[in-house]
PDB file of C-alpha atoms in Angstrom:
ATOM      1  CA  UNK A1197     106.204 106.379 129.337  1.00  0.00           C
ATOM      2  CA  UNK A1198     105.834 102.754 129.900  1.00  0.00           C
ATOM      3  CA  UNK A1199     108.414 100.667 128.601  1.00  0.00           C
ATOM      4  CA  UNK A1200     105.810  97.540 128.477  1.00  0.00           C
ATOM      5  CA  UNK A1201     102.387  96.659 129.179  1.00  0.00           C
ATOM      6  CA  UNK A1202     100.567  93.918 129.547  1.00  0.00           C
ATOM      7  CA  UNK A1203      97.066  92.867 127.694  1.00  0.00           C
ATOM      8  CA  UNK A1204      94.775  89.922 127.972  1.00  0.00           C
ATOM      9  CA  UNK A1205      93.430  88.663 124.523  1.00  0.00           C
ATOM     10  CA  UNK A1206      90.247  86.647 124.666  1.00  0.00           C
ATOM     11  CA  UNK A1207      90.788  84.411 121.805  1.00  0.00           C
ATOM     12  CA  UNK A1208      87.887  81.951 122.351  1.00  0.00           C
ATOM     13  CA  UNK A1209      86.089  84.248 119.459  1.00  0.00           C
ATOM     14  CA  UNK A1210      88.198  81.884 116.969  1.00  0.00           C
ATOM     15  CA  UNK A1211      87.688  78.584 118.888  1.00  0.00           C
ATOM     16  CA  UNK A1212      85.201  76.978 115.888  1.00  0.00           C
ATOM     17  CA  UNK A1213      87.333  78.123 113.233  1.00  0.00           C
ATOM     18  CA  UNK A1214      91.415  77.431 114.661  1.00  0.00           C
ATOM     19  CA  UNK A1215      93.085  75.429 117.026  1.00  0.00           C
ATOM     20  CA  UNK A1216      93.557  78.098 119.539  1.00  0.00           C
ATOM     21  CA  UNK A1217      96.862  76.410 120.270  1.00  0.00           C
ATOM     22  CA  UNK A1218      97.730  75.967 116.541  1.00  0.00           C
ATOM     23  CA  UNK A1219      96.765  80.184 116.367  1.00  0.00           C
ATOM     24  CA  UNK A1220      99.071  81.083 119.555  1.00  0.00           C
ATOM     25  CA  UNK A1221     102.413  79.716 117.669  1.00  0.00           C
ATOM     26  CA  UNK A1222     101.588  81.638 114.771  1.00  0.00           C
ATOM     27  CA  UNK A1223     101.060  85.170 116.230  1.00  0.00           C
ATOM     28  CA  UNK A1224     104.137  83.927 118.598  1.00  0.00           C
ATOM     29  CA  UNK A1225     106.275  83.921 115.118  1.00  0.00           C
ATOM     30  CA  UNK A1226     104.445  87.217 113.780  1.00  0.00           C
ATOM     31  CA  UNK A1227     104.798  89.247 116.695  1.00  0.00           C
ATOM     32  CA  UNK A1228     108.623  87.724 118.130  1.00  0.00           C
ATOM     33  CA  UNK A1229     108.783  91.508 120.241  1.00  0.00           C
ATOM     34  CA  UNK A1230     105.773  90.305 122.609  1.00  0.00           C
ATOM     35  CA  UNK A1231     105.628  87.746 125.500  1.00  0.00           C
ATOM     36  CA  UNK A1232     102.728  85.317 125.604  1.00  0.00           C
ATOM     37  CA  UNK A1233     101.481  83.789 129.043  1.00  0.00           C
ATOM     38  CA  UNK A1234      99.953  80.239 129.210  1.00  0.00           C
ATOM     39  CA  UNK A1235      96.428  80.003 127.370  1.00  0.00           C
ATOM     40  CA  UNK A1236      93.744  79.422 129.335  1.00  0.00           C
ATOM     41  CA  UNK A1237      90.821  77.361 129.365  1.00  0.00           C
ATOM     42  CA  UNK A1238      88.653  79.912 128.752  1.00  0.00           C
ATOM     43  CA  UNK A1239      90.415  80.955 125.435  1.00  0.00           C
ATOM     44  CA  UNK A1240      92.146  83.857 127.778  1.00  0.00           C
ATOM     45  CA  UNK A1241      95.798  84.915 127.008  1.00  0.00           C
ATOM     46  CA  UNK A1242      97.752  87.402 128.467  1.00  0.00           C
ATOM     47  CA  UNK A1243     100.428  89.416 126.740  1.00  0.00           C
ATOM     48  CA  UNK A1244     103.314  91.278 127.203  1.00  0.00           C
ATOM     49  CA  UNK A1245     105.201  94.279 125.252  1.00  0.00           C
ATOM     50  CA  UNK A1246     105.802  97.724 124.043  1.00  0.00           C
ATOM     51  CA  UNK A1247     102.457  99.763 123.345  1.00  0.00           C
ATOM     52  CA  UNK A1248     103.136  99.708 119.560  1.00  0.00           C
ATOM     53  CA  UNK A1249     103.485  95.896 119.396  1.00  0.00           C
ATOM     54  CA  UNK A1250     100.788  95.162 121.085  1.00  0.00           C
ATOM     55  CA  UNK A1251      98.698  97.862 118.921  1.00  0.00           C
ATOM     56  CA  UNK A1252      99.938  95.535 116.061  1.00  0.00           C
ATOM     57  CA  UNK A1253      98.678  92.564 117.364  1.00  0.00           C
ATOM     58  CA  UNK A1254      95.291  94.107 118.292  1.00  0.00           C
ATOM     59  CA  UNK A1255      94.628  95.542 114.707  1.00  0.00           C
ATOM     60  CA  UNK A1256      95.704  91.906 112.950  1.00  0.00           C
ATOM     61  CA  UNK A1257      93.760  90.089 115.217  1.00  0.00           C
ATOM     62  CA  UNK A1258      90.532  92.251 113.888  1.00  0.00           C
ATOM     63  CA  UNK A1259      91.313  91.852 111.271  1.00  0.00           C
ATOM     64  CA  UNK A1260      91.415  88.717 110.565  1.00  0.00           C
ATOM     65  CA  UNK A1261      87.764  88.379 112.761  1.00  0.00           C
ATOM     66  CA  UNK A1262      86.338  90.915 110.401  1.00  0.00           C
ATOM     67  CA  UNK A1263      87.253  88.112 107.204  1.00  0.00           C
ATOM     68  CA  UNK A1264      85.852  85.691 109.322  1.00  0.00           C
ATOM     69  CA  UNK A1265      82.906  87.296 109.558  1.00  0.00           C
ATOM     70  CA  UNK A1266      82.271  88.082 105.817  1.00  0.00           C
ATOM     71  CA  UNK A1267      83.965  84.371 105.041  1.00  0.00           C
ATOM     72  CA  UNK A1268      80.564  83.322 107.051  1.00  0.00           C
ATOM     73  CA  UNK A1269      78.269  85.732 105.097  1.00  0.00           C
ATOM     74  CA  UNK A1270      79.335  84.245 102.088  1.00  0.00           C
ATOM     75  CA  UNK A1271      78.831  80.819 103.277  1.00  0.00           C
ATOM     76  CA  UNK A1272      75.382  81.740 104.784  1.00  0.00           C
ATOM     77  CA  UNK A1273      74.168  82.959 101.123  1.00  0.00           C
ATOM     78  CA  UNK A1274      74.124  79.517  99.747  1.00  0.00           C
ATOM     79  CA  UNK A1275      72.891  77.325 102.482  1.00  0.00           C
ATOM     80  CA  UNK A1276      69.664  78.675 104.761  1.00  0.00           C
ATOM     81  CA  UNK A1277      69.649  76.214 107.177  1.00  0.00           C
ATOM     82  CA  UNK A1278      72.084  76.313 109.961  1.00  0.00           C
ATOM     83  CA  UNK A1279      72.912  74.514 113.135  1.00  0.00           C
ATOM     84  CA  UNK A1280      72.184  76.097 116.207  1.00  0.00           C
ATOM     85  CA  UNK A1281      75.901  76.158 117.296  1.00  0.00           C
ATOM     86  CA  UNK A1282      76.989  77.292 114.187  1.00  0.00           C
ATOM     87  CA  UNK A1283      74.354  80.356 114.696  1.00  0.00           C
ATOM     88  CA  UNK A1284      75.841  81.317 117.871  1.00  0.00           C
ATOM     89  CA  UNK A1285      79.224  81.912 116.431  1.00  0.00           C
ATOM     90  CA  UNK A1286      77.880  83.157 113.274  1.00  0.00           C
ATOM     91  CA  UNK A1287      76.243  85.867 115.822  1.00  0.00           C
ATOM     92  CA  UNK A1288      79.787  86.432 117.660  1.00  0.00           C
ATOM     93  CA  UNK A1289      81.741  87.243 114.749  1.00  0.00           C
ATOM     94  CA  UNK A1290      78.970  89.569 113.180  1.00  0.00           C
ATOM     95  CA  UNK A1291      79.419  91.572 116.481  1.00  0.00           C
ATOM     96  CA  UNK A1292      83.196  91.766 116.404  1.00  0.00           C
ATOM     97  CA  UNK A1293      82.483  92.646 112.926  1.00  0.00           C
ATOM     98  CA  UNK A1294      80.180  95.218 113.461  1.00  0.00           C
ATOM     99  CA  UNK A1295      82.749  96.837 116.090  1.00  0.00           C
ATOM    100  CA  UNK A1296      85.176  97.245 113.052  1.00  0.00           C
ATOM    101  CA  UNK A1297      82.760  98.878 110.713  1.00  0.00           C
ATOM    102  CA  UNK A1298      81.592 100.899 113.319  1.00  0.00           C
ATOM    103  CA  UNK A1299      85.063 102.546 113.869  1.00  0.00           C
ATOM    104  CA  UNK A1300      86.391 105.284 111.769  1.00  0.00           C
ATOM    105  CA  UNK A1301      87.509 103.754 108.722  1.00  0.00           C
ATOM    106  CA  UNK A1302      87.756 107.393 106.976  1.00  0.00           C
ATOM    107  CA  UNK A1303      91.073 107.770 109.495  1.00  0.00           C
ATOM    108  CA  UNK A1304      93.969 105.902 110.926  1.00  0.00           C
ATOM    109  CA  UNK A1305      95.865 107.281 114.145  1.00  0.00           C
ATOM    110  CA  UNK A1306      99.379 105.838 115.102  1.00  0.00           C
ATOM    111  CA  UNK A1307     100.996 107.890 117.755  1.00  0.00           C
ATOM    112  CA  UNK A1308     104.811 108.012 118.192  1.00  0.00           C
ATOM    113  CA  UNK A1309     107.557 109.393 119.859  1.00  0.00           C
ATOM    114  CA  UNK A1310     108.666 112.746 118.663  1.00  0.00           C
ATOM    115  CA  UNK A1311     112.125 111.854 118.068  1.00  0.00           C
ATOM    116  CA  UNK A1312     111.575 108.755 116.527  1.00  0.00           C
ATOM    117  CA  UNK A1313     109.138 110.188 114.236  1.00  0.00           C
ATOM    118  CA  UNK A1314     111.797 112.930 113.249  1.00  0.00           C
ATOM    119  CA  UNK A1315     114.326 109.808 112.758  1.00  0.00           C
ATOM    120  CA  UNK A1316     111.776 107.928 110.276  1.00  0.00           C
ATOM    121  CA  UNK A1317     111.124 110.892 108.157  1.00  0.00           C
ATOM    122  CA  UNK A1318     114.959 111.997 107.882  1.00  0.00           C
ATOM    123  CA  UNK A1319     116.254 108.365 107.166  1.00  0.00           C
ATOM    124  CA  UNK A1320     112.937 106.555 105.918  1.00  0.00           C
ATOM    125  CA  UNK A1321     111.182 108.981 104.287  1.00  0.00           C
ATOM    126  CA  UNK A1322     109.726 105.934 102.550  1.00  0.00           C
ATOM    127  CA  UNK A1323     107.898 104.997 105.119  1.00  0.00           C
ATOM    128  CA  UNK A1324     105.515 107.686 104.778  1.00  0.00           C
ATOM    129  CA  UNK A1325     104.894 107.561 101.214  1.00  0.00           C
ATOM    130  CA  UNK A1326     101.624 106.731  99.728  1.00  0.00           C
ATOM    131  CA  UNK A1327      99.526 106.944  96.922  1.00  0.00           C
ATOM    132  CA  UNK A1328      97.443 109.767  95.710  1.00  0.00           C
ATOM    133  CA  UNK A1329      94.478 108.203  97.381  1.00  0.00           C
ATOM    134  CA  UNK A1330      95.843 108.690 100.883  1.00  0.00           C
ATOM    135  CA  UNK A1331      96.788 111.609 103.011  1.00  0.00           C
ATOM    136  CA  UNK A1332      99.217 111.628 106.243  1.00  0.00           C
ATOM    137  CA  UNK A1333      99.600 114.483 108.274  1.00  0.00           C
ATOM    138  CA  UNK A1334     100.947 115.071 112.008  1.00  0.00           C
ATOM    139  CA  UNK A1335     100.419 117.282 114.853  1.00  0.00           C
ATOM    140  CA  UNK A1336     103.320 117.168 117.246  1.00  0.00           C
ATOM    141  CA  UNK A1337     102.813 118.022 120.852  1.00  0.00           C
ATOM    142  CA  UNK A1338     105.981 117.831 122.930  1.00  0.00           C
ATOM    143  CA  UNK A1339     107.562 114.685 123.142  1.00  0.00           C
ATOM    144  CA  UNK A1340     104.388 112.941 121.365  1.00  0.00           C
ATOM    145  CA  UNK A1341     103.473 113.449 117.399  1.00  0.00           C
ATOM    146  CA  UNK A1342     100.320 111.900 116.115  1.00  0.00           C
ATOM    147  CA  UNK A1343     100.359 110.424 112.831  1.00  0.00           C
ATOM    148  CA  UNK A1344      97.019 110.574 110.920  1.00  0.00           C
ATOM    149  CA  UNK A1345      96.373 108.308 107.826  1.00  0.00           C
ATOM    150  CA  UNK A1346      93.128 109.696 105.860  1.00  0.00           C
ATOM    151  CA  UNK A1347      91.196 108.758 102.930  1.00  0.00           C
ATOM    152  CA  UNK A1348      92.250 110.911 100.145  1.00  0.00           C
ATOM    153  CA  UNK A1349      90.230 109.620  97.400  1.00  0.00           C
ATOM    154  CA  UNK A1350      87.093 106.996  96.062  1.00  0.00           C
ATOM    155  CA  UNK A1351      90.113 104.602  95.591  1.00  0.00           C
ATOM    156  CA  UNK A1352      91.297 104.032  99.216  1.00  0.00           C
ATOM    157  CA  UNK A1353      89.796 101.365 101.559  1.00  0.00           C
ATOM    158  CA  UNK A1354      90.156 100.807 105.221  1.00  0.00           C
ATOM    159  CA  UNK A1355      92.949  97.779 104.659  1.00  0.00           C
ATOM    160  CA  UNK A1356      94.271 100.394 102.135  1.00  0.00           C
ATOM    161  CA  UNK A1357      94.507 102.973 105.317  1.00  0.00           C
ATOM    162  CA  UNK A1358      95.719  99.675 107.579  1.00  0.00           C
ATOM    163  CA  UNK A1359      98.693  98.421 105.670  1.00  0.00           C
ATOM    164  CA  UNK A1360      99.998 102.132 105.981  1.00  0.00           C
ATOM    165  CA  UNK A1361      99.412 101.972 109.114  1.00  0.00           C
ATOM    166  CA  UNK A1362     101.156  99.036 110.153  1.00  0.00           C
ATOM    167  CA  UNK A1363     104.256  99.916 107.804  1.00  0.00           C
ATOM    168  CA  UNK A1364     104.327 103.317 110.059  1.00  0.00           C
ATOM    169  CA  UNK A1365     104.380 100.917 113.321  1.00  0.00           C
ATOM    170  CA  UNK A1366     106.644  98.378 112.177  1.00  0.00           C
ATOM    171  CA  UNK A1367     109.278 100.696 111.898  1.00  0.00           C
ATOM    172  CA  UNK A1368     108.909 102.749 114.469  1.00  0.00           C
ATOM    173  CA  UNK A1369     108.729  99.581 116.838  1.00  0.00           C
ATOM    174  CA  UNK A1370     112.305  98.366 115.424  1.00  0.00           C
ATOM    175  CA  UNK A1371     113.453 101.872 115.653  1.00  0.00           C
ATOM    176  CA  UNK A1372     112.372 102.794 119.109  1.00  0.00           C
ATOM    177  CA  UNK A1373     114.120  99.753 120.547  1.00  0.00           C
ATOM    178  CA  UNK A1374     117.352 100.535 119.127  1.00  0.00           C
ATOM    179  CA  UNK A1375     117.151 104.342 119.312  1.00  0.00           C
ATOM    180  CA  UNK A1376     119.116 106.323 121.555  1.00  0.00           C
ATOM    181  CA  UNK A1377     119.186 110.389 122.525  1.00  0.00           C
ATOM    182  CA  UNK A1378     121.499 112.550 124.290  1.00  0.00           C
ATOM    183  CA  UNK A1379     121.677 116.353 124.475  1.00  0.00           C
ATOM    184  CA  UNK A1380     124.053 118.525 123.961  1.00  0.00           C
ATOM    185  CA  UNK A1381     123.459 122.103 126.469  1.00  0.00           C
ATOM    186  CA  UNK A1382     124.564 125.291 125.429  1.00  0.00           C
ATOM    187  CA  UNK A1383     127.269 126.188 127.732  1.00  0.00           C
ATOM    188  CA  UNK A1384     126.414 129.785 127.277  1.00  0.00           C
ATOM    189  CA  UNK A1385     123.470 131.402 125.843  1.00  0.00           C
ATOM    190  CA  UNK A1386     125.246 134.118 123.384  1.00  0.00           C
ATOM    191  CA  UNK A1387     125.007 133.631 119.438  1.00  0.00           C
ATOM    192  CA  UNK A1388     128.542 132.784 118.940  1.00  0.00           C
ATOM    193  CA  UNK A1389     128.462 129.608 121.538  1.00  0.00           C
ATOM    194  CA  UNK A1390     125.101 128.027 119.324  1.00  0.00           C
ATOM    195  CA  UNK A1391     127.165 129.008 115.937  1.00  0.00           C
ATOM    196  CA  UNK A1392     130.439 127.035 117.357  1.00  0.00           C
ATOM    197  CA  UNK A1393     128.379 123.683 118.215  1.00  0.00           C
ATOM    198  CA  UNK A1394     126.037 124.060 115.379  1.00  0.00           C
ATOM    199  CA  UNK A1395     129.023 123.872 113.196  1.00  0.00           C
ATOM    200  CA  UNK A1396     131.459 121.176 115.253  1.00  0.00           C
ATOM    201  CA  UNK A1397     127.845 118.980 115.155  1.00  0.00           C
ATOM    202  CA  UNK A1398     127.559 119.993 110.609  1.00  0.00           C
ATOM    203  CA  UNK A1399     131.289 119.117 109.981  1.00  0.00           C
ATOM    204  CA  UNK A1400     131.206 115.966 112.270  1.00  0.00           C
ATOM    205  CA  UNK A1401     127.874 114.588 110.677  1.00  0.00           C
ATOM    206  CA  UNK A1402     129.532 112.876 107.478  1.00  0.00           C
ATOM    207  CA  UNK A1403     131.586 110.445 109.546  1.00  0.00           C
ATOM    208  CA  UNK A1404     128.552 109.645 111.490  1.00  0.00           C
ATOM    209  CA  UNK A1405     125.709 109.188 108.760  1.00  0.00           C
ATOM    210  CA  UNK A1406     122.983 107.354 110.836  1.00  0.00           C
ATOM    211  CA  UNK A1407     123.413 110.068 113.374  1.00  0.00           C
ATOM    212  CA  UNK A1408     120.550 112.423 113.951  1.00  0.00           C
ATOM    213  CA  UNK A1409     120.859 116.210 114.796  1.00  0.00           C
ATOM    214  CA  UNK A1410     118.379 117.788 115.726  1.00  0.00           C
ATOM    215  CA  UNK A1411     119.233 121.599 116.762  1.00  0.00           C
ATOM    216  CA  UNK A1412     116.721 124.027 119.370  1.00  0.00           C
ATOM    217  CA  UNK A1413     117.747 127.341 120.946  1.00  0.00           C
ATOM    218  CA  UNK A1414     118.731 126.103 124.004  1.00  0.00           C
ATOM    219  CA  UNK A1415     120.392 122.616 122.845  1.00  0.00           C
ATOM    220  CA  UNK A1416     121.155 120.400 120.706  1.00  0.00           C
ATOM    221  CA  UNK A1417     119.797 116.496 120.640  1.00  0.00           C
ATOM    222  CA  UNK A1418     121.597 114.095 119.133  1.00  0.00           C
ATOM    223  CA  UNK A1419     119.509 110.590 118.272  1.00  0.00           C
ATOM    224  CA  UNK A1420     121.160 107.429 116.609  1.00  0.00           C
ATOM    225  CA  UNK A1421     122.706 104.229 117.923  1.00  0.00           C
ATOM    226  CA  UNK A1422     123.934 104.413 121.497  1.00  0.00           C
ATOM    227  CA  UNK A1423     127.498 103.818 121.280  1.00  0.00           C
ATOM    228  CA  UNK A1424     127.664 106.477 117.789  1.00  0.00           C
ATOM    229  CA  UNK A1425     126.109 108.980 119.545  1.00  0.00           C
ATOM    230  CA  UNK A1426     128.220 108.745 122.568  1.00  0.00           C
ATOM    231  CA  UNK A1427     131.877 108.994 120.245  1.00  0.00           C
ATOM    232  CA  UNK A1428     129.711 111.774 118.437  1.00  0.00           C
ATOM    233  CA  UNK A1429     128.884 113.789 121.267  1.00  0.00           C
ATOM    234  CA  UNK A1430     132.552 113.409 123.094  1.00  0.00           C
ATOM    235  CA  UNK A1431     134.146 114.621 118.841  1.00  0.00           C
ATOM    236  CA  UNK A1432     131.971 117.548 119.500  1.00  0.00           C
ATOM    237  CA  UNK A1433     132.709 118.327 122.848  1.00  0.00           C
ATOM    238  CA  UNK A1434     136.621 117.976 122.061  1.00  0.00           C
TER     239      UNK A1434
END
């Protein structure tokens, strides 16, 4: 897993609408988890971060090109006539556009780590609730659980489907730069030995409330803040 990546944005899409400068501070404030490198003259950016922040930024920066784009339709219905450089862009935004509708709005995919998922639904179950129009449901494989976000109804829209989305992302960004894990091995594989640290982990949990336990035949992991889940796992090991 890569703790960071790197992306290069080419902004120059918004050139006749911002200040690219003026656009750079703003998603600097927004998205205060990523890195941004100097812009270039060619509208290019490059940017630095975890894989869910930068998904973040990708999805809000389409977004906002895709109400560009019908901001221009709307325009373009009460005046025909059109200069030729205003045409062009017109013609560049239509195509990022057309990218959007052309992806699957019925579904939304965010894909997470399997502990932090397990976190988020034990202490933000929140996060994952949605109206009746909307459907979540997750397949986890290993250390990775996908996340889908489905139309459920007439009702639901693809920003309905985004701003779920995002919620899911924001949190699991915050949470997967504070989370910690550590496991706890069986010292010996008979029934008794799981029973005794099964119920050391149960009667230690209520002093530690924001710790996580999650228990598996052949150990025990323990997810939370680093320095709780350190004093947790030494109480149990006492």
């Amino acid at each position: 897993v890569f703790s960071s990546v790197t992306s290069i944005l080419n902004m120059s899409i918004f050139k006749d609408q911002f200040v690219l400068e003026d656009l750079i501070q703003e998603l600097k404030k927004k998205s205060t988890a990523l890195s941004f490198g100097p812009l270039q003259s060619n509208g290019h950016i490059s940017v630095q971060g975890s894989f869910p922040a930068i998904k973040l930024l990708r999805d809000s920066l389409l977004l906002k090109a895709k109400s560009l784009s019908e901001k221009d339709k709307g325009e373009e219905s009460k005046s025909h006539q059109r200069p030729r450089r205003r045409l062009q862009q017109h013609r560049l935004t239509t195509e990022t556009s057309n990218f959007i509708y052309d992806a699957d709005w019925e579904k939304q995919v965010v894909v997470l780590d399997t502990d932090t998922y397990h976190y988020m639904k034990y202490f933000y179950p929140r996060t994952f609730l949605v109206s009746d129009d909307v459907v979540i449901s997750n397949i986890t494989d290993g250390d990775i659980t996908t996340v889908s976000i489905e139309k459920a109804g007439s009702k639901s829209d693809a920003e309905q489907l985004l701003r779920v989305k995002e919620k899911i992302e924001n949190r699991s960004l915050k949470l997967h730069n504070a989370l910690r894990k550590e496991r706890i091995y069986f010292e010996e594989q008979t029934g008794d030995e799981k029973r005794r640290y099964k119920q050391a982990c149960e009667s230690l949990k209520p002093h530690y409330p924001r710790v996580l336990i999650i228990p598996y035949d052949t150990h025990i992991d323990v997810v939370g803040n680093s320095s709780e889940i350190f004093e947790f796992i030494k109480e149990v090991s006492n």
